[in-house]
Coordinates of C-alpha atoms in Angstrom, one line a residue:
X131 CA 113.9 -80.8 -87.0
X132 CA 112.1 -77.2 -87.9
X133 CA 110.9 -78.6 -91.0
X134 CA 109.9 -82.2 -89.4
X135 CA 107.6 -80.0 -86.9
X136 CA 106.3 -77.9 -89.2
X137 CA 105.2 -80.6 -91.7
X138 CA 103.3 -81.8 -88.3
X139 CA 101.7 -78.8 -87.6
X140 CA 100.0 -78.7 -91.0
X141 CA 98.8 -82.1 -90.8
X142 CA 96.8 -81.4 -87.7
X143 CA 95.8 -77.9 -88.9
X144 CA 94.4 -79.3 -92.0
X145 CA 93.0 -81.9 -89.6
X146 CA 90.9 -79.4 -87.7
X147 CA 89.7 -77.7 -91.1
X148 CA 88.0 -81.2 -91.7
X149 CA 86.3 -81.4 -88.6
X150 CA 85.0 -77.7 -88.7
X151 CA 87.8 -76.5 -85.8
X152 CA 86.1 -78.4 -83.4
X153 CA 88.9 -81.1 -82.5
X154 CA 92.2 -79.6 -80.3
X155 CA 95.3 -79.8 -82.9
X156 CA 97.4 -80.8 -80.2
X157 CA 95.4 -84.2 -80.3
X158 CA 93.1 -83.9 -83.0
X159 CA 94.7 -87.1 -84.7
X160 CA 94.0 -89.7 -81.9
X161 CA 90.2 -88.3 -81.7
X162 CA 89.5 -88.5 -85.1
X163 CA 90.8 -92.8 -85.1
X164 CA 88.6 -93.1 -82.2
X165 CA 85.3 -91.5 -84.0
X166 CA 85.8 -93.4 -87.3
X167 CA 86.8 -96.7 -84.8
X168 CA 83.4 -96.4 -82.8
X169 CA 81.5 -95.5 -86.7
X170 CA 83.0 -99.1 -87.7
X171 CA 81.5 -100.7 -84.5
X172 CA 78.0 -99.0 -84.3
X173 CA 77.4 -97.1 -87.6
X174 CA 73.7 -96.7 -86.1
X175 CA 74.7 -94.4 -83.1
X176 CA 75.3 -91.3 -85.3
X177 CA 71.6 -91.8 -86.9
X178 CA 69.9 -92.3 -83.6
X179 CA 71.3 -89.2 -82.3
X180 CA 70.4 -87.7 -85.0
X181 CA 66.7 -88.5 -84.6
X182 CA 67.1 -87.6 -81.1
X183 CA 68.0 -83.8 -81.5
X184 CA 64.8 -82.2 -83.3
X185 CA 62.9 -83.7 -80.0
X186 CA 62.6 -80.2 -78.3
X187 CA 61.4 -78.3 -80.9
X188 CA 58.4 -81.1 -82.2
X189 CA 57.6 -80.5 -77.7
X190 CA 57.0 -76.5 -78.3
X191 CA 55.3 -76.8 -81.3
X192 CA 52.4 -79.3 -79.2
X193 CA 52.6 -77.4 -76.3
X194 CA 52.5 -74.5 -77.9
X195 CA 48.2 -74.2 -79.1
X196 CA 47.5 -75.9 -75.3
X197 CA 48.6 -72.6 -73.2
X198 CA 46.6 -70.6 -76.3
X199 CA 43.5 -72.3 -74.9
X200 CA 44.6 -71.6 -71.3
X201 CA 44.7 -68.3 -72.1
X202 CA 41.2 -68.0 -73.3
X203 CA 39.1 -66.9 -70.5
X204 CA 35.5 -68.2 -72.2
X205 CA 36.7 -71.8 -71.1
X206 CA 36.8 -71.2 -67.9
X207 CA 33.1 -70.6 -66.8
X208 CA 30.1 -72.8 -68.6
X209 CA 27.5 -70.4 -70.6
X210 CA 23.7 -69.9 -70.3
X211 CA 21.5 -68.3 -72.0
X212 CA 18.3 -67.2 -69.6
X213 CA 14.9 -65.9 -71.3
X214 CA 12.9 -63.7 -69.2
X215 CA 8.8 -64.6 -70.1
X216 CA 5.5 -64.1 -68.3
X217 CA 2.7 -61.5 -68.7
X218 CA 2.9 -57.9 -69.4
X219 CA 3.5 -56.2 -66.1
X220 CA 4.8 -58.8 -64.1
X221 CA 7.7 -57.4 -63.8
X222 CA 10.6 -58.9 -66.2
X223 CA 12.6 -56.0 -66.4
X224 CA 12.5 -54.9 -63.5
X225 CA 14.0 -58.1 -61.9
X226 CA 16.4 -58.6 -65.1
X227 CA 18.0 -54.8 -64.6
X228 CA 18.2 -55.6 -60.3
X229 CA 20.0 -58.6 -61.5
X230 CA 22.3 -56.4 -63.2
X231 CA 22.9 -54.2 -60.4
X232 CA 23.4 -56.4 -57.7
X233 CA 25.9 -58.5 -60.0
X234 CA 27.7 -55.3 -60.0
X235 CA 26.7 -54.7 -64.0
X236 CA 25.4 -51.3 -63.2
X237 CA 26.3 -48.6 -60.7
X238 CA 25.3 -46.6 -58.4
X239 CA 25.5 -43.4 -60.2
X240 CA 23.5 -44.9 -63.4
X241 CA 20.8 -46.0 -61.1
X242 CA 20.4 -42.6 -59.6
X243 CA 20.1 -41.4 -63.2
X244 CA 17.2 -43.6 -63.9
X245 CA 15.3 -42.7 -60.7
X246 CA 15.6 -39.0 -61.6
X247 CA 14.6 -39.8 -65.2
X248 CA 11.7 -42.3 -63.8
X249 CA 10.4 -39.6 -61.6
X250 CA 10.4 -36.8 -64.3
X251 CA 7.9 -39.2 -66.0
X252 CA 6.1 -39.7 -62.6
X253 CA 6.7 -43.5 -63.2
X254 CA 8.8 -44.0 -59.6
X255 CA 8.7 -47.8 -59.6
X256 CA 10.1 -48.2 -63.5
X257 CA 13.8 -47.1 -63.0
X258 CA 14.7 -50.4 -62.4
X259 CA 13.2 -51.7 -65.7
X260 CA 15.0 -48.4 -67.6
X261 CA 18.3 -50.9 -67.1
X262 CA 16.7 -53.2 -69.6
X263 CA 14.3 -51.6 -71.2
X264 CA 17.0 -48.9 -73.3
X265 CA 15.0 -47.2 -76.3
X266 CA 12.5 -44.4 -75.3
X267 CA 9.5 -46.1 -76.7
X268 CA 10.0 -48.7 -74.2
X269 CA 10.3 -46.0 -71.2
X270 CA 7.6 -44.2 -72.1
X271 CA 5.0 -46.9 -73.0
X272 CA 6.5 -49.4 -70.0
X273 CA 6.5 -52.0 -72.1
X274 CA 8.9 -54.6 -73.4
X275 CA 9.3 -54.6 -77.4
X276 CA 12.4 -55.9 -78.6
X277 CA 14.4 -58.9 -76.9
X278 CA 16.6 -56.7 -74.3
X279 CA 19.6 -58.7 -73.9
X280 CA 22.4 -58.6 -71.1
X281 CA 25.0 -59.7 -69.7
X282 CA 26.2 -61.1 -66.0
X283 CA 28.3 -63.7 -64.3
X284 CA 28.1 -65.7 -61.1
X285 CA 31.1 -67.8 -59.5
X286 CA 30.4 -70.8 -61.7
X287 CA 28.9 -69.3 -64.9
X288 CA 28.4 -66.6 -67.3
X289 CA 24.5 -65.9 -68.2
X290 CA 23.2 -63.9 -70.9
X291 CA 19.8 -62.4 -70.2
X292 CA 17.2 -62.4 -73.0
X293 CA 14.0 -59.8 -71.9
X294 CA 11.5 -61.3 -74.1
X295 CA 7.9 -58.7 -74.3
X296 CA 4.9 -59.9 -72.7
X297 CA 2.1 -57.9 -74.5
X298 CA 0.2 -60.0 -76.8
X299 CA 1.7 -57.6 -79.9
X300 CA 5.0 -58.6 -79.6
X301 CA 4.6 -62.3 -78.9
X302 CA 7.0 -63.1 -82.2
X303 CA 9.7 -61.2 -80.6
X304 CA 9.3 -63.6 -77.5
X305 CA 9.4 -66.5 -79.9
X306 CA 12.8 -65.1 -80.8
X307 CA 14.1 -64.9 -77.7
X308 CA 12.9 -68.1 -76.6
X309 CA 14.3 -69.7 -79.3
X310 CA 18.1 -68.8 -78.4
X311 CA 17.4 -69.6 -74.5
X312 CA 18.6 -72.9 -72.1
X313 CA 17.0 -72.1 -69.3
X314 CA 13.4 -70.0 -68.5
X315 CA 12.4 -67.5 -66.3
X316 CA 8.7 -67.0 -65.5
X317 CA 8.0 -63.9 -64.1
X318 CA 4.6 -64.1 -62.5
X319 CA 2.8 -60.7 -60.4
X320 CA 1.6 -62.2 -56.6
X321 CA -0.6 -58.7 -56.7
X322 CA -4.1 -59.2 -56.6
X323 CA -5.8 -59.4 -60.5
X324 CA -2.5 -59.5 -62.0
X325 CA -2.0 -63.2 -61.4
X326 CA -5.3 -63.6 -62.4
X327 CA -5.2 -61.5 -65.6
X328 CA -2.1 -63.5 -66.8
X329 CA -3.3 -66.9 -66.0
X330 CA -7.1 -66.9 -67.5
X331 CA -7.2 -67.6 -71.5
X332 CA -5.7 -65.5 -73.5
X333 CA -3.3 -64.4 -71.1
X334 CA 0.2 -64.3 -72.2
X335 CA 1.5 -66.3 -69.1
X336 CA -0.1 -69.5 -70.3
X337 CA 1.1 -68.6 -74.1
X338 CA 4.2 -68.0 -73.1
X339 CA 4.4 -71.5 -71.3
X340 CA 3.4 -73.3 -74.3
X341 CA 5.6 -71.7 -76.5
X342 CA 8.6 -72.3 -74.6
X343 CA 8.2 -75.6 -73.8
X344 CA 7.6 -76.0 -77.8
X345 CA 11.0 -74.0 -78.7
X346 CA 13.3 -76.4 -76.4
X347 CA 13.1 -74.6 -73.1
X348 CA 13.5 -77.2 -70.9
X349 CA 14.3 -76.1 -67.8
X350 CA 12.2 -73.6 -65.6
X351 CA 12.3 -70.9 -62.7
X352 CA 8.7 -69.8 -61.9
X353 CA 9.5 -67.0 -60.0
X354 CA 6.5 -65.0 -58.0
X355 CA 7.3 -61.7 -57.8
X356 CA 6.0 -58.5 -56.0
X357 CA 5.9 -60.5 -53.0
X358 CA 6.9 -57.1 -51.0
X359 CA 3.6 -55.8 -52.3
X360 CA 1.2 -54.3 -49.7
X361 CA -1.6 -56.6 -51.3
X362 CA 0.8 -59.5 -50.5
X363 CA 3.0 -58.7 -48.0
X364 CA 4.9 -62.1 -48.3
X365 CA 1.9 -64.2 -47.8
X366 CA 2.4 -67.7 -47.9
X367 CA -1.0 -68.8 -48.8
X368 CA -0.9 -66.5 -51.7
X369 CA 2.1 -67.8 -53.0
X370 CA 0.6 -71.0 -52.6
X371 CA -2.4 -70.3 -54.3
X372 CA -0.4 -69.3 -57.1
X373 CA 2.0 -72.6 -57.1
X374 CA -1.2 -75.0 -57.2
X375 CA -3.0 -73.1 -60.0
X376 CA 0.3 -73.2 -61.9
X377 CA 1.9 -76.6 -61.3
X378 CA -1.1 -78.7 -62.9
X379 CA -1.1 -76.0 -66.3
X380 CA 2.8 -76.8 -66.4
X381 CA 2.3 -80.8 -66.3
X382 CA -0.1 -80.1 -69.3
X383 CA 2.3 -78.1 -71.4
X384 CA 4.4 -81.0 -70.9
X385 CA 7.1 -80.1 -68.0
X386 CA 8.2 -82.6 -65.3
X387 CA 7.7 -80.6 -62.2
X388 CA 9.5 -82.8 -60.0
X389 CA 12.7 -82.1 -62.1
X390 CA 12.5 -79.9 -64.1
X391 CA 10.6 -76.6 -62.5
X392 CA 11.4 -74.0 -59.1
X393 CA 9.1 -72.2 -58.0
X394 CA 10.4 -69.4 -55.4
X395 CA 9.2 -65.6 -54.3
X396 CA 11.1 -62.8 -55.0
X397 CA 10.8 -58.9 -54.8
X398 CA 12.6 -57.8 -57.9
X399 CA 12.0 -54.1 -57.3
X400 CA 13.5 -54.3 -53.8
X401 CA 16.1 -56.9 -54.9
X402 CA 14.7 -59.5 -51.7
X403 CA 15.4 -63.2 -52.5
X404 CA 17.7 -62.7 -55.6
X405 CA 21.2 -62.5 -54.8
X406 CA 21.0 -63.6 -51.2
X407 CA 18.1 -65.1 -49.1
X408 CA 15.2 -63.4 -48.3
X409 CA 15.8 -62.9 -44.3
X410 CA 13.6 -65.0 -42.3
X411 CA 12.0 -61.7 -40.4
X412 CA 10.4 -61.1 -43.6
X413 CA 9.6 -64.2 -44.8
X414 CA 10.1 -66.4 -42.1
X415 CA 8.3 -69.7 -44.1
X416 CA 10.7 -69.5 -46.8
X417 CA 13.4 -72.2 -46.4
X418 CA 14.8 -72.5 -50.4
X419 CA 17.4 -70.9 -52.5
X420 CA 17.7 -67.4 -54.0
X421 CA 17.5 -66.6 -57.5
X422 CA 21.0 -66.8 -58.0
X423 CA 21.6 -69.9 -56.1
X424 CA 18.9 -71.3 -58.3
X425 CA 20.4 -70.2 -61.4
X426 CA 23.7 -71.8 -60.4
X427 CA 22.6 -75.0 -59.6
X428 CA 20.2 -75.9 -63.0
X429 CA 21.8 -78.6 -65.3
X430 CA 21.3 -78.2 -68.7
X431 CA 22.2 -81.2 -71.1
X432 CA 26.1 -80.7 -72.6
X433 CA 26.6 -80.1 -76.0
X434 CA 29.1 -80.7 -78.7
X435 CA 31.7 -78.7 -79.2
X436 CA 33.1 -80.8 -81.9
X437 CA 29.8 -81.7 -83.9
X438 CA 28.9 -79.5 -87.1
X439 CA 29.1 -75.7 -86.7
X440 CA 25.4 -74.4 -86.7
X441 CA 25.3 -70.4 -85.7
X442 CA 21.7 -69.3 -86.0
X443 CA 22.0 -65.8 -87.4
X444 CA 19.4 -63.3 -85.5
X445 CA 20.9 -60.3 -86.6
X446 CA 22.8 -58.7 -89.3
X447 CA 24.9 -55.7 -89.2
X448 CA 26.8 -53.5 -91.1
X449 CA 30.4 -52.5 -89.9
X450 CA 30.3 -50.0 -86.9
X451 CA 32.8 -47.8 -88.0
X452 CA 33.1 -44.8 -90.4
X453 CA 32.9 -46.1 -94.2
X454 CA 36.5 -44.6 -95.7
X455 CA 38.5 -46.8 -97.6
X456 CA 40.7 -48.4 -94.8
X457 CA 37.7 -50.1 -93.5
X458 CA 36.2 -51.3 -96.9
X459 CA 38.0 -55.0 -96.1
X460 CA 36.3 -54.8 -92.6
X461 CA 33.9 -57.3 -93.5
X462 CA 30.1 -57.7 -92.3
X463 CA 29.0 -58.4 -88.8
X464 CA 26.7 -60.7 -87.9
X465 CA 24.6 -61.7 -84.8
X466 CA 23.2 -64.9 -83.6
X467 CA 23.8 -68.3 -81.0
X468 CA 25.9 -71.6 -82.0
X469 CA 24.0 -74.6 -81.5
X470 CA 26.4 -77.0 -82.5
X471 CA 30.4 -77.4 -82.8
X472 CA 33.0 -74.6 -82.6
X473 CA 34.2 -71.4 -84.4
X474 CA 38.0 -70.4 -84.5
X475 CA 39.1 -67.2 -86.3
X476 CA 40.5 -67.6 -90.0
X477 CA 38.0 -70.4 -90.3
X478 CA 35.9 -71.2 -93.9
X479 CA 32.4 -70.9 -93.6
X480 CA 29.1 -71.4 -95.7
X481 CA 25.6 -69.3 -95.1
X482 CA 23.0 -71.4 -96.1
X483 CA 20.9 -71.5 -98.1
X484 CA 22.7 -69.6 -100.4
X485 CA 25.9 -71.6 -99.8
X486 CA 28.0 -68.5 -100.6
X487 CA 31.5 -69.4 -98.8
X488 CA 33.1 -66.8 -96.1
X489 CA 35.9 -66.7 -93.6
X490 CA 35.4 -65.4 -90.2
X491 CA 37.7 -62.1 -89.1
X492 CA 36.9 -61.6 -86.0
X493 CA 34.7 -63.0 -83.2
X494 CA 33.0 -61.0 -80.2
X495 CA 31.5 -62.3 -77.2
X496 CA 29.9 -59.1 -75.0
X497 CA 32.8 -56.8 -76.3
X498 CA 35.3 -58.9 -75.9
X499 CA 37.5 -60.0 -79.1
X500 CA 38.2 -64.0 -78.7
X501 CA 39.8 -66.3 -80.9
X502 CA 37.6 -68.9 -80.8
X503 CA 34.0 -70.0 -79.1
X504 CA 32.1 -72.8 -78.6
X505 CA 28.4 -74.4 -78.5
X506 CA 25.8 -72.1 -76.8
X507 CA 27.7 -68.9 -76.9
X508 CA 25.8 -65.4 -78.0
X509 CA 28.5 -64.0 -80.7
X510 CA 29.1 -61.3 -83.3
X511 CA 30.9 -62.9 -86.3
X512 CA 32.6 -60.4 -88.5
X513 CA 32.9 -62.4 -92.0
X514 CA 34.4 -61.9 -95.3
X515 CA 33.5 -63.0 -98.9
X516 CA 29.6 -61.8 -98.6
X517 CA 27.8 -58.4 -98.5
X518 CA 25.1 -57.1 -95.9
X519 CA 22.4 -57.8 -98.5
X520 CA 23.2 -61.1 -99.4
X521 CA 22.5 -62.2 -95.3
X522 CA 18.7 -62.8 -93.9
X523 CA 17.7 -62.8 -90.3
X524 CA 17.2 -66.6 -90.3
X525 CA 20.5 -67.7 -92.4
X526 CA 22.6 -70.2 -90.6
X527 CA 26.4 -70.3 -91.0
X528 CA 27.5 -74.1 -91.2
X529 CA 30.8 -76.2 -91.9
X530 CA 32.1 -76.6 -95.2
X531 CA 32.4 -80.8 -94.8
X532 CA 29.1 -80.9 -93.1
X533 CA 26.5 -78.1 -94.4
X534 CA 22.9 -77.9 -93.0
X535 CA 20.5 -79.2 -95.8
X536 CA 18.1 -76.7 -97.0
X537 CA 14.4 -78.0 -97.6
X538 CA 11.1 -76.6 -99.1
X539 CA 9.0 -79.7 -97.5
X540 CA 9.5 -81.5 -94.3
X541 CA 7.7 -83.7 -91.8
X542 CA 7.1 -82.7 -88.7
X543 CA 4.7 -83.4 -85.4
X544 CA 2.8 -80.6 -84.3
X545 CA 0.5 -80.1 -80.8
X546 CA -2.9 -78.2 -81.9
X547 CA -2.8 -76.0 -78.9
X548 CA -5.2 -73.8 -80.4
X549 CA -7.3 -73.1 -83.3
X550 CA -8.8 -69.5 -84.0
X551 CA -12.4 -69.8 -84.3
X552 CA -13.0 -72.9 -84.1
X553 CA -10.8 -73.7 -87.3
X554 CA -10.2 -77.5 -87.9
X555 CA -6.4 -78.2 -89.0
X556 CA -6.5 -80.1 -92.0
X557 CA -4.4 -80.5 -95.6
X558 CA -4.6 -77.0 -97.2
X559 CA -4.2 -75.2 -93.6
X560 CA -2.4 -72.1 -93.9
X561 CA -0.2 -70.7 -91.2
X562 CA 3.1 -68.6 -90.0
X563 CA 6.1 -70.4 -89.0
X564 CA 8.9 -69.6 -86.6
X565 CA 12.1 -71.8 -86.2
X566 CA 14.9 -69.9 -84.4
X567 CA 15.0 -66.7 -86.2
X568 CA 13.2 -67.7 -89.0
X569 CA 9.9 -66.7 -89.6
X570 CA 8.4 -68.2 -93.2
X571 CA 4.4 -68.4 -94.5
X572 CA 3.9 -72.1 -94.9
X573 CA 1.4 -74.5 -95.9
X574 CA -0.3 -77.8 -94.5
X575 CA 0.4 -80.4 -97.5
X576 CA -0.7 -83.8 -96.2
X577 CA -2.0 -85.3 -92.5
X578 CA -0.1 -88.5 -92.3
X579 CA -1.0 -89.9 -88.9
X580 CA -2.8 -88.7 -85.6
X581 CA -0.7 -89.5 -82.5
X582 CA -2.8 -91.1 -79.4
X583 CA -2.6 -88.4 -76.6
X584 CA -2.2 -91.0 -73.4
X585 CA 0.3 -94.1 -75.4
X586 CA 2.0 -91.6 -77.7
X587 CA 1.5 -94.5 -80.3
X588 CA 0.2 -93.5 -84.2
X589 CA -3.8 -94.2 -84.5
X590 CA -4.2 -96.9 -87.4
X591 CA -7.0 -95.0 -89.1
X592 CA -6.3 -92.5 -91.7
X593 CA -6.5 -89.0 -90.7
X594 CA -8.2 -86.1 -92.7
X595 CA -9.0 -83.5 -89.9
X596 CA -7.9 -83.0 -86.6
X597 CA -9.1 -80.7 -83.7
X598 CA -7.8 -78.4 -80.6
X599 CA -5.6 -80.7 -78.3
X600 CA -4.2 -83.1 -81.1
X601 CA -1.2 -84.4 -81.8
X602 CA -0.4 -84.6 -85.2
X603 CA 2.6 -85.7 -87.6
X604 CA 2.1 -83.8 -91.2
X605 CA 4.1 -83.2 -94.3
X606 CA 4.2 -79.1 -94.4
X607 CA 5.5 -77.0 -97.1
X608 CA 7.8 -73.3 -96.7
X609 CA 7.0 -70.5 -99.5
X610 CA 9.5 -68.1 -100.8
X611 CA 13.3 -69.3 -99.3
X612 CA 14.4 -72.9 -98.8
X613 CA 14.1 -73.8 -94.9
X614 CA 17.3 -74.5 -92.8
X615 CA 16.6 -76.9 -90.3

């Protein structure tokens, strides 16, 4: 009997050893006929449960790059890019840095710096405009020369200020900040003369119109300012005046008023109108938004975050750290705006024109690292694979699959809005260029067809010359670098 058992034991421990331990000696035997029974029957159970158990872990791996984006905060808030333009003196900084402060950018302690500093220079009413306006030339001239460029955020969206100049010196540096902006600011003076001086020709609140209309800004606050002004005193029949001089200009320089343009009073020194509306014991006829109400509520056509990456570069710089050999890998920084499609850290890149390949490090919106950023965003780009002296202000960083193509000719239509001295625009015409941030001598090749004013249909006769106020499609030619467009 000791040996009978024993020879049973065995059996079902050598049993268990074929089923990994997992099956009870005690019955391990009758199991084991009932799994290879139940094979016989349905030999496809086993492989469907097999399929079945991996399930979970394909789930966390597509789950897992959804609560990355969550994460990100630049998704949750659209973006706009606001350009401050108007005549020197109408106050642009001055309203851009009491934006600033009243979106709690600045505080209180900075601003009483500035007054103190303002007053040493005996210029009381410029502290305001010290927020914007940071290198000393600027402080001590008054006057706007580079693009300032800020930062705020209301409850629906994040704006990026761009401070363009308004002296007539400086208007290419407008034409740059213009050129990265959605949305416009006009910043007209209601004080006597000023209005006047920045309206009659030559003054840069009619040139500034025009040119941002012609670089794509569509949208437009005409914002009156210095309405607090003793020579004003929030008159309505000067602000008014100001609205009917203004409204048939814009209609010429080709803005839909009705839709696309708000005029509203503001004091940007005292801050009255911006955040929250002017109260009606000071101006008791005003019955419209404040500036940041405004703001809020402009639409701006969507973009595409999924189109072909374009990132205008406006900037270059070299790494901002100490040159030792930890940081030699550290790459080159960039500035500039994406027009089109996305960026993602780690991604492959080209700079045209020169089509030199680079991968993007690190991404910076404000100074904020982020891991990736889409269409309309204000970014520095650190990038790997190219030097500092291998990138031009005017280079544009582009998809490998779908690279922007790079031209010495191109056709274009141009408005003649004006002609020094009388010039007449013909083949042979010579003339500076500004796309973006590029700026490029170019020349007038061939007129190919005059475009009727009133139809917007081509004229059938051949065209040789054309005049001030013409509308013109011609072949034009870029010297030195090959033109991104």
């Amino acid at each position: 009997m000791i040996d009978i058992e024993e020879d049973i034991r065995s059996l079902q421990l050598e049993s268990a050893e074929d089923n990994n331990g997992v099956v009870n000696p005690e019955d391990g035997r009758p199991e084991e006929v009932e799994k290879s029974d139940k094979m016989d029957e349905d030999p496809k159970q086993e492989v469907e449960a097999q399929s079945v158990e991996p399930e979970p872990k394909v789930k966390d791996k597509e789950v897992h790059p959804v609560q990355e984006e969550e994460e990100e905060p630049e998704t949750t808030k659209r973006h706009l890019n606001v350009v401050f333009i108007g005549h020197v003196d109408a106050g642009k900084s001055t309203t851009g840095g009491q934006i600033l402060f009243l979106s709690g950018q600045v505080d209180e302690r900075t601003i009483q710096k500035y007054e103190k500093e303002a007053k040493d220079k005996s210029r009381e009413s410029w502290y305001m405009a010290y927020i914007m306006d940071t290198n000393e030339e600027e402080r001590v001239k008054g006057k706007t020369v580079e693009v300032g460029r800020a930062h705020f955020e209301t409850e629906t969206t994040r704006f990026t200020i761009l401070d363009a100049p308004g002296h007539k010196s400086y208007v290419p540096n407008m034409i740059s900040g213009a050129s990265q902006a959605d949305i416009g600011v006009l910043v007209i003076s209601a004080r006597k003369g000023e209005f006047e001086t920045g309206y009659e020709r030559g003054g840069q609140t009619r040139e500034h119109v025009q040119l941002a209309k012609t670089l794509g800004v569509s949208k437009l606050l005409v914002v009156v300012n210095k309405m607090d002004e003793p020579t004003v005193q929030w008159s309505k029949e000067r602000y008014e005046e100001i609205e009917s001089k203004m409204v048939p200009f814009l209609k010429q320089s080709g803005y839909n008023v009705k839709k696309d343009v708000l005029f509203l009073p503001i004091s940007g020194l005292a801050g009255s109108n911006m955040n929250t509306r002017v109260d009606k014991s000071v101006c008791p006829w005003w019955n419209g938004p404040c500036l940041f109400e405004a703001l809020d509520a402009i639409e701006v056509p969507p973009r595409d975050p999924k189109g072909p990456f374009r990132y205008c570069i406006s900037d270059h710089l070299a790494p901002r750290m100490p040159i030792i050999d930890k940081f030699k890998d550290m790459g080159t920084v960039v500035m500039g705006k994406v027009e089109s499609g996305s960026v993602r850290e780690g991604d492959s890149l080209l700079v045209m024109p020169n089509k030199d390949q680079v991968k993007v490090v690190a991404i910076f919106i404000d100074e904020d690292r982020v891991k990736r950023a889409g269409p309309g965003e204000n970014l520095r780009i650190r990038l790997s694979g190219v030097e500092e002296e291998d990138i031009v202000t005017g280079f544009v960083l582009s998809s490998v699959a779908n690279p922007i193509p790079a031209v010495n000719e191109f056709v274009a239509q141009l408005v003649i809005l004006e002609l020094l001295d009388n010039a007449i625009f013909t083949a042979g015409y010579k003339a500076v260029l500004h796309i973006h941030s590029v700026v490029e001598e170019c020349e007038i090749v061939e007129l190919l067809q005059q475009i009727d004013t009133k139809t917007r249909k081509p004229l059938k006769k051949k065209v040789l010359f054309v005049k001030n106020g013409a509308v013109v499609v011609c072949r034009v030619q870029v010297h030195f670098l090959a033109l991104r467009i």
